[in-house]
GROMACS .gro file of C-alpha atoms in nm:
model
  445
    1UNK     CA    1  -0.873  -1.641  -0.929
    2UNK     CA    2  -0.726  -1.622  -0.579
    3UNK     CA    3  -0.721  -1.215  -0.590
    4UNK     CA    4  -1.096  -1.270  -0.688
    5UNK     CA    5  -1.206  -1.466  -0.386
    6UNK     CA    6  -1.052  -1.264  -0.142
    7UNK     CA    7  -1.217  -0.988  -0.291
    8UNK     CA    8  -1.550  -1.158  -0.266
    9UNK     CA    9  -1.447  -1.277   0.107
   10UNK     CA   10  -1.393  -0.883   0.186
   11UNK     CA   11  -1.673  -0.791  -0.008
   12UNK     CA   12  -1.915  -0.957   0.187
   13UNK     CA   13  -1.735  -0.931   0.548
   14UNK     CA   14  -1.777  -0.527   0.484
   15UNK     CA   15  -2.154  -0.596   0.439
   16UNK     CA   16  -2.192  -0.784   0.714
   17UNK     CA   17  -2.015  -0.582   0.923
   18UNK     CA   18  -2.239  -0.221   0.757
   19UNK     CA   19  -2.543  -0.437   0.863
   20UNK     CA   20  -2.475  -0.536   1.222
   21UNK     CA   21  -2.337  -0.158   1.295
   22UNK     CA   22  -2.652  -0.030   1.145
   23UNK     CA   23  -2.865  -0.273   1.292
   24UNK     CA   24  -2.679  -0.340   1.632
   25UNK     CA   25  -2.723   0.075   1.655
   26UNK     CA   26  -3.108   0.075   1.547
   27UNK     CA   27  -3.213  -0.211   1.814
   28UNK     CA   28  -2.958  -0.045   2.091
   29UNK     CA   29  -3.129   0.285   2.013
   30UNK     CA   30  -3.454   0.119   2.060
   31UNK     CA   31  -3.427  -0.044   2.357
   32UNK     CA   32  -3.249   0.207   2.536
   33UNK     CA   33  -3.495   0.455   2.445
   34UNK     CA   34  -3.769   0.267   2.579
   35UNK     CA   35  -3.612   0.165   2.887
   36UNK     CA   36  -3.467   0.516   3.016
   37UNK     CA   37  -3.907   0.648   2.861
   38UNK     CA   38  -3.977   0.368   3.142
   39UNK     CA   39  -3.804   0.461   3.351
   40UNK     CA   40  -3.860   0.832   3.363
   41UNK     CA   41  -4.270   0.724   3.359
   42UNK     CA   42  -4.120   0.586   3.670
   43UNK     CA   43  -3.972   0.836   3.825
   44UNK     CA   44  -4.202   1.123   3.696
   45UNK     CA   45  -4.500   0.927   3.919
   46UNK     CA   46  -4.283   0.841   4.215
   47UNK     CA   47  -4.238   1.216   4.238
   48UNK     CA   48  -4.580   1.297   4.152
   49UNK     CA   49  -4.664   1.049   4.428
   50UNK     CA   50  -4.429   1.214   4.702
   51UNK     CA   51  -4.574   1.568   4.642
   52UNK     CA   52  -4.940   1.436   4.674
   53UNK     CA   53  -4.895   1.262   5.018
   54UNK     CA   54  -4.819   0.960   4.869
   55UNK     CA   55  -5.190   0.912   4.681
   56UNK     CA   56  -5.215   0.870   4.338
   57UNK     CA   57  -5.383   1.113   4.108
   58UNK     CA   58  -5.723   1.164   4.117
   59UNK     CA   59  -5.903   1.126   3.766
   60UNK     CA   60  -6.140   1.379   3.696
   61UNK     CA   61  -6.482   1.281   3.476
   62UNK     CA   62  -6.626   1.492   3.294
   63UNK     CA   63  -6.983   1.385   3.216
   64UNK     CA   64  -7.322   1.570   3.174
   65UNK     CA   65  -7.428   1.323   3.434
   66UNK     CA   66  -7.255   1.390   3.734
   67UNK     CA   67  -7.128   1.059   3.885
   68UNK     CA   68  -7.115   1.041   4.301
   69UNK     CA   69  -6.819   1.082   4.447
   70UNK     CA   70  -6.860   0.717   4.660
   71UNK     CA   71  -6.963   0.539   4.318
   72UNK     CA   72  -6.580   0.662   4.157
   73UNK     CA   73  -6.446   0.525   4.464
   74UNK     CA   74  -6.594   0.212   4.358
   75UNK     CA   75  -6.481   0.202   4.028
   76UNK     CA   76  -6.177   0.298   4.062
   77UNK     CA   77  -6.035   0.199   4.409
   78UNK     CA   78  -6.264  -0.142   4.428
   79UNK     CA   79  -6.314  -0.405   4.136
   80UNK     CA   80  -6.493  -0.612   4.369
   81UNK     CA   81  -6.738  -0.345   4.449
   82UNK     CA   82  -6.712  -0.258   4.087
   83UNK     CA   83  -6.821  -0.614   3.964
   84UNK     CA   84  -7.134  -0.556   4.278
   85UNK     CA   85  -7.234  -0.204   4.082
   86UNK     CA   86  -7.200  -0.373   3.743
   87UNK     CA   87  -7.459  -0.639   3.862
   88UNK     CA   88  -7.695  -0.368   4.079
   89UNK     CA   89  -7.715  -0.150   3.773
   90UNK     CA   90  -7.556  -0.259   3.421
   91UNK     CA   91  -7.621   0.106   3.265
   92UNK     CA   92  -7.439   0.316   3.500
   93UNK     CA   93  -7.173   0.073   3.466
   94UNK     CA   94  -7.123   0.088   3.121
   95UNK     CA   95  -7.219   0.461   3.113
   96UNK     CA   96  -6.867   0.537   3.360
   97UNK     CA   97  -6.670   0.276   3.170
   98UNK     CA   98  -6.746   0.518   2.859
   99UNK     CA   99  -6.633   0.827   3.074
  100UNK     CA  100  -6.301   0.613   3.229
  101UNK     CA  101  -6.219   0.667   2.844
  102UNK     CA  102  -6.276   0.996   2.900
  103UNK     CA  103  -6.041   1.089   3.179
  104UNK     CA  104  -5.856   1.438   3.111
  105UNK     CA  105  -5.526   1.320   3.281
  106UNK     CA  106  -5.421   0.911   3.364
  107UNK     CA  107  -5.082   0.722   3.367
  108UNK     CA  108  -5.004   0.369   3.268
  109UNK     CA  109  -4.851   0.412   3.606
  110UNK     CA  110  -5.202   0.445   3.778
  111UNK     CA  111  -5.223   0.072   3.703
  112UNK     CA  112  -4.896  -0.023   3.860
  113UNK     CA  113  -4.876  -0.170   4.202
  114UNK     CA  114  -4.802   0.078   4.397
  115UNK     CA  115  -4.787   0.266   4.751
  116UNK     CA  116  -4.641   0.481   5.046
  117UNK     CA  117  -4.536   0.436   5.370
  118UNK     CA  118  -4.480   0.740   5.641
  119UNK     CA  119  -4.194   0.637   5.883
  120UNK     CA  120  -4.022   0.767   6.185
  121UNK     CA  121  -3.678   0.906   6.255
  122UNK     CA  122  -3.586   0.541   6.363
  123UNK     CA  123  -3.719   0.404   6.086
  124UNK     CA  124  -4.075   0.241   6.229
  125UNK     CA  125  -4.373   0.275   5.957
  126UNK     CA  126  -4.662   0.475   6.098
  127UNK     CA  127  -4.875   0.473   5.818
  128UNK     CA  128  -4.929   0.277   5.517
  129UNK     CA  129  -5.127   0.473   5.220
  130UNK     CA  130  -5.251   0.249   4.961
  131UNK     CA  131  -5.479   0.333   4.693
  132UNK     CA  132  -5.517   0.005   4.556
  133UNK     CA  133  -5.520  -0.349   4.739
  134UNK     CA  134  -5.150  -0.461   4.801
  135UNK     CA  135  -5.016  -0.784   4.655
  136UNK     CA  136  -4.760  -0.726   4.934
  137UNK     CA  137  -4.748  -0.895   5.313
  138UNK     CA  138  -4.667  -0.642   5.611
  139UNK     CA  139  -4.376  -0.859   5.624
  140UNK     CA  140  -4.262  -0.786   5.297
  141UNK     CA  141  -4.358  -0.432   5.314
  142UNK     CA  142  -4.134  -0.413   5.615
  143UNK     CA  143  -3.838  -0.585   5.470
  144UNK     CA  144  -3.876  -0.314   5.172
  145UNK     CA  145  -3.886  -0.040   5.429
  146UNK     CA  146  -3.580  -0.178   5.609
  147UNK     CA  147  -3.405  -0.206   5.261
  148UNK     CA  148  -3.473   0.135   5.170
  149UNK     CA  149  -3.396   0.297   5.514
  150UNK     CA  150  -3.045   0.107   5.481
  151UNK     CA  151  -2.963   0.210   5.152
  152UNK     CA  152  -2.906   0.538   5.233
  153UNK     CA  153  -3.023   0.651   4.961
  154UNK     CA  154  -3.355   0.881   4.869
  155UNK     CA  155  -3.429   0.744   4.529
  156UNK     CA  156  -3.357   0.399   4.343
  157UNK     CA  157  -3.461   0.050   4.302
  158UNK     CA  158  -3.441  -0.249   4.541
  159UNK     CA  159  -3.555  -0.581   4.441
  160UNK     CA  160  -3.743  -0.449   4.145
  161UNK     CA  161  -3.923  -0.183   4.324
  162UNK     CA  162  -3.827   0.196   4.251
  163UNK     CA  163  -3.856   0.413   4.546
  164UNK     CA  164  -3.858   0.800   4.618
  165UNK     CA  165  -3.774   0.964   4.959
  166UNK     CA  166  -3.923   1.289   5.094
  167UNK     CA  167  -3.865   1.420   5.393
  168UNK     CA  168  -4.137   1.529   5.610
  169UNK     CA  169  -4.192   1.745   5.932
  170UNK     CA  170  -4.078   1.643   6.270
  171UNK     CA  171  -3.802   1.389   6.141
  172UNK     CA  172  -4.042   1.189   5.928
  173UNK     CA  173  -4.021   1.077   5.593
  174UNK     CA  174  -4.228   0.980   5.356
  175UNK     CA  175  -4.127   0.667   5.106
  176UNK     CA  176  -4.328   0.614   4.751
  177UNK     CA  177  -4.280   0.279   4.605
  178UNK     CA  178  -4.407   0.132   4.271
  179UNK     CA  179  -4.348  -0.253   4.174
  180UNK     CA  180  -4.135  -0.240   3.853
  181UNK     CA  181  -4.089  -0.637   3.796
  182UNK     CA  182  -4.358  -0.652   3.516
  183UNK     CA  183  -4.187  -0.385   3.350
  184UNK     CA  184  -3.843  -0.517   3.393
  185UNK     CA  185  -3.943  -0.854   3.267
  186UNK     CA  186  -4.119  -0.700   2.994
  187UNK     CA  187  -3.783  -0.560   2.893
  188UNK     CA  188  -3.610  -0.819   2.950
  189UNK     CA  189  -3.858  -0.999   2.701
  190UNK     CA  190  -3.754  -0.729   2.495
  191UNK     CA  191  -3.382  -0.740   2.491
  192UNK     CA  192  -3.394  -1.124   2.430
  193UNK     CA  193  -3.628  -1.066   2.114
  194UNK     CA  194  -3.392  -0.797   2.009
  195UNK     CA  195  -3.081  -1.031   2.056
  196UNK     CA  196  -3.256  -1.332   1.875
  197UNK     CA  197  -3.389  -1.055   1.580
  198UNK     CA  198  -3.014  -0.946   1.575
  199UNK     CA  199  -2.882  -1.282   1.485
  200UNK     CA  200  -3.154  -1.387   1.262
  201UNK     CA  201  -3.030  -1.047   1.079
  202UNK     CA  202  -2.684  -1.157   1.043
  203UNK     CA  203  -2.793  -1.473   0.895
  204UNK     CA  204  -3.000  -1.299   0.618
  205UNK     CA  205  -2.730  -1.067   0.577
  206UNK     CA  206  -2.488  -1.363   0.498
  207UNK     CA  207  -2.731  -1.521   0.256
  208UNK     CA  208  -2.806  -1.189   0.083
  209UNK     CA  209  -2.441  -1.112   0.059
  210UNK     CA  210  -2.294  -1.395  -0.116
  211UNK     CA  211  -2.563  -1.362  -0.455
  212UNK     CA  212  -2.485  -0.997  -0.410
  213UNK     CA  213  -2.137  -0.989  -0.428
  214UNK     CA  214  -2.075  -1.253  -0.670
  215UNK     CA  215  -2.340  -0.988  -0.892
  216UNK     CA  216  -2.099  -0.754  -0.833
  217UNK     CA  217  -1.811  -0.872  -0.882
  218UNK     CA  218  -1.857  -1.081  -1.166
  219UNK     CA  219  -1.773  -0.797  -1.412
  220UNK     CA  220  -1.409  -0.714  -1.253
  221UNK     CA  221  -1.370  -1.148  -1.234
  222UNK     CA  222  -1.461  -1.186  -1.565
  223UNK     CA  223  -1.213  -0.875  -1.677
  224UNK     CA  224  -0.956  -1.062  -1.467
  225UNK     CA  225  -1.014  -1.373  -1.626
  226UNK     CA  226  -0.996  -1.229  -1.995
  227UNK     CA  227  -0.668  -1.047  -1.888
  228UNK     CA  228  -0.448  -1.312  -1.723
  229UNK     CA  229  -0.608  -1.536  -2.069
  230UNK     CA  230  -0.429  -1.267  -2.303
  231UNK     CA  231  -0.138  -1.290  -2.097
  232UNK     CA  232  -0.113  -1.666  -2.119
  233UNK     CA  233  -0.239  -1.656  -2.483
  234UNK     CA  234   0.059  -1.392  -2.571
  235UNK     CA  235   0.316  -1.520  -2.387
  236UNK     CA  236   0.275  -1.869  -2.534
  237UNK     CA  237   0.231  -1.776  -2.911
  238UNK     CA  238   0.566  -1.506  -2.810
  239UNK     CA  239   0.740  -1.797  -2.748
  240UNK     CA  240   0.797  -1.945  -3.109
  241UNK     CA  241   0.942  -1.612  -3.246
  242UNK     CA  242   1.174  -1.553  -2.965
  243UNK     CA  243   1.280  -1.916  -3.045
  244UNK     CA  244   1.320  -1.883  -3.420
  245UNK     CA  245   1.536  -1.488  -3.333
  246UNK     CA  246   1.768  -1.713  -3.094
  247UNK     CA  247   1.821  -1.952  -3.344
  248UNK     CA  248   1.870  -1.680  -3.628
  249UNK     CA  249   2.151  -1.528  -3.429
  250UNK     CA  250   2.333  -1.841  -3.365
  251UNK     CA  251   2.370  -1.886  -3.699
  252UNK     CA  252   2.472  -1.541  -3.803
  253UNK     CA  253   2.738  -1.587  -3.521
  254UNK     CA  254   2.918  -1.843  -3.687
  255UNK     CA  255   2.954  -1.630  -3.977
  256UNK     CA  256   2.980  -1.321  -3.859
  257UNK     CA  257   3.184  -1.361  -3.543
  258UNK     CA  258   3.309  -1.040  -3.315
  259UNK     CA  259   2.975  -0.831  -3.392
  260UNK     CA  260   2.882  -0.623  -3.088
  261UNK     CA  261   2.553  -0.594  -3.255
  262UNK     CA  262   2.471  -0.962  -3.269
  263UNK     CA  263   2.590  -1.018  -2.877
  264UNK     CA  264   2.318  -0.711  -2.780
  265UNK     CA  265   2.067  -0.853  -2.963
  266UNK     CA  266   2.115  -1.225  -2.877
  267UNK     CA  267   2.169  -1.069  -2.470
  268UNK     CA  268   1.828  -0.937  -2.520
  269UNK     CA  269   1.651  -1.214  -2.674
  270UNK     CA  270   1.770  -1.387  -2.385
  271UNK     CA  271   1.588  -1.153  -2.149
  272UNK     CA  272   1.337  -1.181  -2.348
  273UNK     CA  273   1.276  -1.497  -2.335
  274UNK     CA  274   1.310  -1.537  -1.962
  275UNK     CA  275   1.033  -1.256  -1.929
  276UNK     CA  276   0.794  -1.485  -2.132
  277UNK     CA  277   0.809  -1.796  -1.981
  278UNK     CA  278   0.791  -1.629  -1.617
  279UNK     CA  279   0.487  -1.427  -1.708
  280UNK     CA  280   0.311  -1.745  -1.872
  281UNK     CA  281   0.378  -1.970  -1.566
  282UNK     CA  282   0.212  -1.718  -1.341
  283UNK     CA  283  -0.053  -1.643  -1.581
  284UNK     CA  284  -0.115  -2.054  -1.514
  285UNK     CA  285  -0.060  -2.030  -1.177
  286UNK     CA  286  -0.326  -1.718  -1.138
  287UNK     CA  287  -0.579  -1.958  -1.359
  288UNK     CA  288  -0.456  -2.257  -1.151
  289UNK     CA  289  -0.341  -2.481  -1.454
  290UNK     CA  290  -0.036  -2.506  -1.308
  291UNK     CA  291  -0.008  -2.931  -1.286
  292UNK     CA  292   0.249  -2.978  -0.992
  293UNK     CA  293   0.325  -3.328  -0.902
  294UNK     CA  294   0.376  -3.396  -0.528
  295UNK     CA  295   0.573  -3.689  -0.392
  296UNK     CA  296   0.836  -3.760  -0.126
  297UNK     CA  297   1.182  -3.662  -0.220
  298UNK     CA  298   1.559  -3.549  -0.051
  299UNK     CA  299   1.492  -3.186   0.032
  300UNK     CA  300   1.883  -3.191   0.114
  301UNK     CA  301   1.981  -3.309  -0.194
  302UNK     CA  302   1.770  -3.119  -0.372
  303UNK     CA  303   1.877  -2.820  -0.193
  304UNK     CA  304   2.268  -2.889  -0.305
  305UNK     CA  305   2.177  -2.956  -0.633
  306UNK     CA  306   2.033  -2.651  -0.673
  307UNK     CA  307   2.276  -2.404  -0.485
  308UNK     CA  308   2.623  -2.587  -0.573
  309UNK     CA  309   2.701  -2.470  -0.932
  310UNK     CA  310   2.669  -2.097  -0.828
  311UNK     CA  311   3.002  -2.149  -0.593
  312UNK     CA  312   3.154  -2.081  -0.994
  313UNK     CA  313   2.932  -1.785  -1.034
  314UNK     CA  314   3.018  -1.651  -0.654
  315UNK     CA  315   3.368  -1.704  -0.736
  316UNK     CA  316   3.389  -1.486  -1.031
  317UNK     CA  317   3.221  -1.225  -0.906
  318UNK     CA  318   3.447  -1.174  -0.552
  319UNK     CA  319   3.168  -1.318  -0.298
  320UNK     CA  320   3.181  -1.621  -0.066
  321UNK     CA  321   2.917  -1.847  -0.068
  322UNK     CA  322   2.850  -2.150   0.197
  323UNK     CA  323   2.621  -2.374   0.318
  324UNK     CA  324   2.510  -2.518   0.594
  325UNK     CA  325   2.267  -2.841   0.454
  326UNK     CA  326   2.157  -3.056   0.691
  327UNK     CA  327   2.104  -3.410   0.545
  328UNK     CA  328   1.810  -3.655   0.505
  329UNK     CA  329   1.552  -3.445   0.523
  330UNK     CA  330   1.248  -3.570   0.341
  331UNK     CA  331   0.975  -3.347   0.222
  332UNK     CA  332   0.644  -3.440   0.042
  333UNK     CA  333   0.624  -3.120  -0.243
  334UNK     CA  334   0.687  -3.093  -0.643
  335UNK     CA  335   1.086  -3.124  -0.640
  336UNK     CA  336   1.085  -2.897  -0.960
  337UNK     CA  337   0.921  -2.606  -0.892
  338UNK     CA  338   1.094  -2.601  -0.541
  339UNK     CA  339   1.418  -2.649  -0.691
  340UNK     CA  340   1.289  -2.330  -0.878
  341UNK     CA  341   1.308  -2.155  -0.567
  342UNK     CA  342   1.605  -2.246  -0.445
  343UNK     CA  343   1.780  -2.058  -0.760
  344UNK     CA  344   1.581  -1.769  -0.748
  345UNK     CA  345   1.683  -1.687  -0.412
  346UNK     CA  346   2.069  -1.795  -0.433
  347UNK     CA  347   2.053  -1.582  -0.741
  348UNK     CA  348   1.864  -1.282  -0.617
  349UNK     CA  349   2.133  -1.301  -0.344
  350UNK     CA  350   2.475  -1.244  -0.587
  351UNK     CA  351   2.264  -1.025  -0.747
  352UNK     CA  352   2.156  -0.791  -0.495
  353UNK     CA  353   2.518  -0.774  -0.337
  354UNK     CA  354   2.852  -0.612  -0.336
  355UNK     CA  355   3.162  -0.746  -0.404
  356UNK     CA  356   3.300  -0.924  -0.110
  357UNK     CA  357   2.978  -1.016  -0.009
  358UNK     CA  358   2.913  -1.295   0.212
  359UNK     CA  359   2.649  -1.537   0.132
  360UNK     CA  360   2.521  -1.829   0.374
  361UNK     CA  361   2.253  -2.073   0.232
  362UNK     CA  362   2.090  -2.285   0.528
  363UNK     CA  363   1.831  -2.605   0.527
  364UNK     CA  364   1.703  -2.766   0.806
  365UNK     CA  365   1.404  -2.960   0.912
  366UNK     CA  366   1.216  -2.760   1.236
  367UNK     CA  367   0.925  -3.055   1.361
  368UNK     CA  368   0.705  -3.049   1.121
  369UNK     CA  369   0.848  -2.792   0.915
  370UNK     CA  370   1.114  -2.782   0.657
  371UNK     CA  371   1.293  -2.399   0.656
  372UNK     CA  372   1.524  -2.316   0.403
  373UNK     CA  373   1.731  -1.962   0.458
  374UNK     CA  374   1.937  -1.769   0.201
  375UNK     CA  375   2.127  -1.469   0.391
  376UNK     CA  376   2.378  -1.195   0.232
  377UNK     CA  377   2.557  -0.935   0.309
  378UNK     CA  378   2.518  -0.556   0.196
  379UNK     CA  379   2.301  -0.309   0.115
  380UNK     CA  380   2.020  -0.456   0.260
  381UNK     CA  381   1.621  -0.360   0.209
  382UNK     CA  382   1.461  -0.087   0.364
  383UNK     CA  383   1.180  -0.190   0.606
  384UNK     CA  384   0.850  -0.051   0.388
  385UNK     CA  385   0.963  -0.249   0.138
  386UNK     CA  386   1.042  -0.570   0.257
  387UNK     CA  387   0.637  -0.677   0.109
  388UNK     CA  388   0.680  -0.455  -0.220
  389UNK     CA  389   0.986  -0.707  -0.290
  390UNK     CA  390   0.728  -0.959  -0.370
  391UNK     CA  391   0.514  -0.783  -0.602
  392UNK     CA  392   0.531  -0.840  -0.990
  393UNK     CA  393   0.824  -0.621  -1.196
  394UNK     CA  394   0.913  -0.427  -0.848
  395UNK     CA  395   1.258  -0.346  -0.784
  396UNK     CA  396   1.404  -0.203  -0.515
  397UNK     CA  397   1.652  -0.071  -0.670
  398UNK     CA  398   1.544   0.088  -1.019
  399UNK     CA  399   1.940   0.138  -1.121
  400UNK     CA  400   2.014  -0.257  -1.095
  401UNK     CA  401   1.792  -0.369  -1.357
  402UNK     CA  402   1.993  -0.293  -1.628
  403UNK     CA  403   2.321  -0.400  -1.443
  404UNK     CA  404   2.133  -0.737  -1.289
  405UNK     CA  405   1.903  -0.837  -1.555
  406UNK     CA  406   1.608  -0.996  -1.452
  407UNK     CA  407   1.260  -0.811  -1.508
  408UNK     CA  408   1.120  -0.837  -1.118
  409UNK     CA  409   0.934  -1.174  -1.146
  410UNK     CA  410   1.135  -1.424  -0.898
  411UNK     CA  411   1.017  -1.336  -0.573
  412UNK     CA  412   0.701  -1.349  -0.706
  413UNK     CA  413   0.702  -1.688  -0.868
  414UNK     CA  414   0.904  -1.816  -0.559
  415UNK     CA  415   0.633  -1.694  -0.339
  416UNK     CA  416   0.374  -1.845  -0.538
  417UNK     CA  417   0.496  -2.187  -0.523
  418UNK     CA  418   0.557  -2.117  -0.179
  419UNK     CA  419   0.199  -2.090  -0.146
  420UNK     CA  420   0.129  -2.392  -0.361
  421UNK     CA  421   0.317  -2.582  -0.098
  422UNK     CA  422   0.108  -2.422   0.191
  423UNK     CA  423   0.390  -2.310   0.282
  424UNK     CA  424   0.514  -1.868   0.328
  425UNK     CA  425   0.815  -1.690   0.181
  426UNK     CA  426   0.917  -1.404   0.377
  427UNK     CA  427   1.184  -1.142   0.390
  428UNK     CA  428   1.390  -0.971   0.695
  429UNK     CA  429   1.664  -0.711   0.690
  430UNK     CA  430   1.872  -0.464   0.856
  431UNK     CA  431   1.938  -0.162   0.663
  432UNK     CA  432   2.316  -0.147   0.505
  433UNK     CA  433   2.378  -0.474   0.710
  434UNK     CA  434   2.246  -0.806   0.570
  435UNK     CA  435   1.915  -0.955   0.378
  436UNK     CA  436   1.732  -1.273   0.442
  437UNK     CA  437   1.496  -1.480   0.294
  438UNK     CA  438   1.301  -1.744   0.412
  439UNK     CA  439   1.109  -2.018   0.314
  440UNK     CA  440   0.915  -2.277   0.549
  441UNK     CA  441   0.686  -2.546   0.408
  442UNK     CA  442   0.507  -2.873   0.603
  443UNK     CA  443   0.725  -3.174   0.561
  444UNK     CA  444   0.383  -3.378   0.469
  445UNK     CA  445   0.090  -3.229   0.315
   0.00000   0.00000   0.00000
């Protein structure tokens, strides 16, 4: 069940993360799109501006009634003498407000406020062209001149105004300015919107994830589920035969003592056996039936227990085993399935090592941790494998198993109740040196 919810957990992380790239790239695209269309509007009128003396385009309407030149003035140049027209005589107002609909060439930009100044080689204005009336003071128009002249440079924005330079005869220049701040808080408008539509996004992607995923993977979890079942099921009905075979052999070993035959067979009914009950407990474990039973207890006794009665084994086989226990240490955990691991890795230890190996068992309480440390001698495990170790029926060494025993499920359970303890098991080494293993779990839970 755990390999199941991290693969729901990854499952919807990699949609979330699909939808924000996708979406992050649509709304950048979009905005920056806009913005650099903006500003090139922008710039595309500034120049316009500087190559027509600084006046804005003239519209030109098109009308089977010809419309006098002072009455376009009017119109366009003057609302207030618009507003005076529209009152002398309504129906050639609305007749030109048809034709300003009508105009063969405009620009949002026409609307912008917007106009040129000619200055001097020391930077005086001489002349202020304005199409429009100015929502600007000569003060302010002066400080934007000084600004500019300053910058040193011929095109830009200052203060939310873009300018363009051009220089003109007899030292003089002429600056075009348009006032950009209703764009530029338009698009800031925009960017907000965008930010606060992003985020709403990820929310619905979230919500929409976690139905979808658990559609999707409810096929492989409910595969997963019927196979660690069978593997419970099996190895718990397998257990009754392998009993009954044991027992058979015991009794054909009292009367037939000395048979070769009968010591194979009992050696592998053994092995057998061992197999089955490690596969059912982490078939329980996977389907979390495993009951553990936490309480405070002597980690150092515990420890000794555990690791004394393989001095015997160490003995026999030509290795030197210590320890290095240090006492009273209390631990809150399930003093069984600990114990567990404290023989799996003392006896993955003779097993993995040569004779004349050296073997060093260590427990000691760290703050708030206990660590416990079981360190040999030898061969050693190569680096990429130092993980691998840990997975079910892996061996590092293929040509052991049959010298060893063991079927490659120890680390694994040992790491399991590790985890069970919210604790890690890890494993260090240095190649055709030494091996280490060790486990650290919270004294309290």
């Amino acid at each position: 069940m755990k390999v199941i919810k991290q693969l729901k957990v990854k499952f919807i992380y990699s949609m979330i993360f699909i939808e924000m790239f996708v979406f992050a790239t649509i709304l950048l695209t979009l905005n920056v799109a806009i913005t650099r269309r903006e500003s090139n509007e922008t710039n595309e009128f500034l120049v316009f501006l500087a190559n027509n003396n600084g006046h804005s385009p003239r519209p030109r309407l098109f009308n089977d009634k010809m419309i006098p030149l002072q009455k376009q003035n009017e119109l366009l140049l003057d609302i207030d003498a618009t507003s005076s027209a529209s009152r002398e005589r309504p129906e050639d107002f609305l007749h030109t407000i048809t034709d300003v609909f009508r105009i063969e060439r405009t620009s949002l930009a026409n609307l912008r406020n917007y106009f040129s100044v000619k200055v001097n080689a020391d930077d005086t204005i001489m002349e202020l062209i304005q199409d429009f009336p100015l929502n600007y003071t000569n003060d302010e128009i002066n400080h934007l001149v000084a600004e500019i002249c300053g910058s040193g440079k011929n095109h830009g924005s200052i203060s939310g105004v873009s300018f363009y330079t051009r220089e003109l005869r007899g030292n003089q220049r002429l600056i075009c300015m348009v006032n950009r701040n209703s764009e530029l808080k338009t698009l800031s408008k925009l960017y907000t919107y965008s930010t606060l539509l992003y985020l709403f996004s990820i929310i619905v992607s979230v919500l929409i994830s976690i139905p979808i995923s658990n559609y999707m993977i409810r096929p492989a979890e409910d595969a997963f589920i019927k196979q660690k079942q069978f593997i419970a099921d099996a190895s718990h009905e397998l257990k009754t035969p392998i009993a009954v075979i044991g027992a058979n052999i015991d009794v054909l070993e009292s009367e037939i003592q000395g048979n070769k035959w009968l010591e194979y067979i009992k050696a592998e009914n053994k092995r057998m056996g061992e197999l089955v009950r490690d596969l059912l407990y982490l078939a329980k474990n996977d389907a979390g039936r495993n009951e553990l039973t936490f309480c405070d207890f002597d980690f150092s006794n515990a420890v000794e227990n555990s690791v004394l009665p393989f001095e015997v084994v160490a003995f026999e086989a030509g290795k030197t085993l210590e320890f290095d226990i240090e006492k009273h240490i209390t631990c809150n955990g399930d003093e069984k399935s600990l114990k567990q691991v404290f023989i799996i890795l003392v006896d993955n230890a003779l097993k993995n090592s040569e004779e004349g190996a050296h073997i060093t068992v260590r427990a000691y309480a760290e703050g708030q941790k206990i660590i416990y440390k079981v360190r040999n001698t030898g061969a050693g495990i190569p680096k990429e494998e130092l993980e691998k170790i840990f997975l079910r029926f892996y061996r590092s060494d293929s040509s052991r198993v049959r010298k060893t025993g063991g079927c490659g499920l120890g680390l694994a359970i040992a790491r399991a109740i590790a985890t069970d303890h919210d604790g890690t098991l890890v494993a260090d080494s240095e190649l055709g040196e030494w091996a280490e293993f060790t486990l650290t779990i919270p004294k309290k839970r």
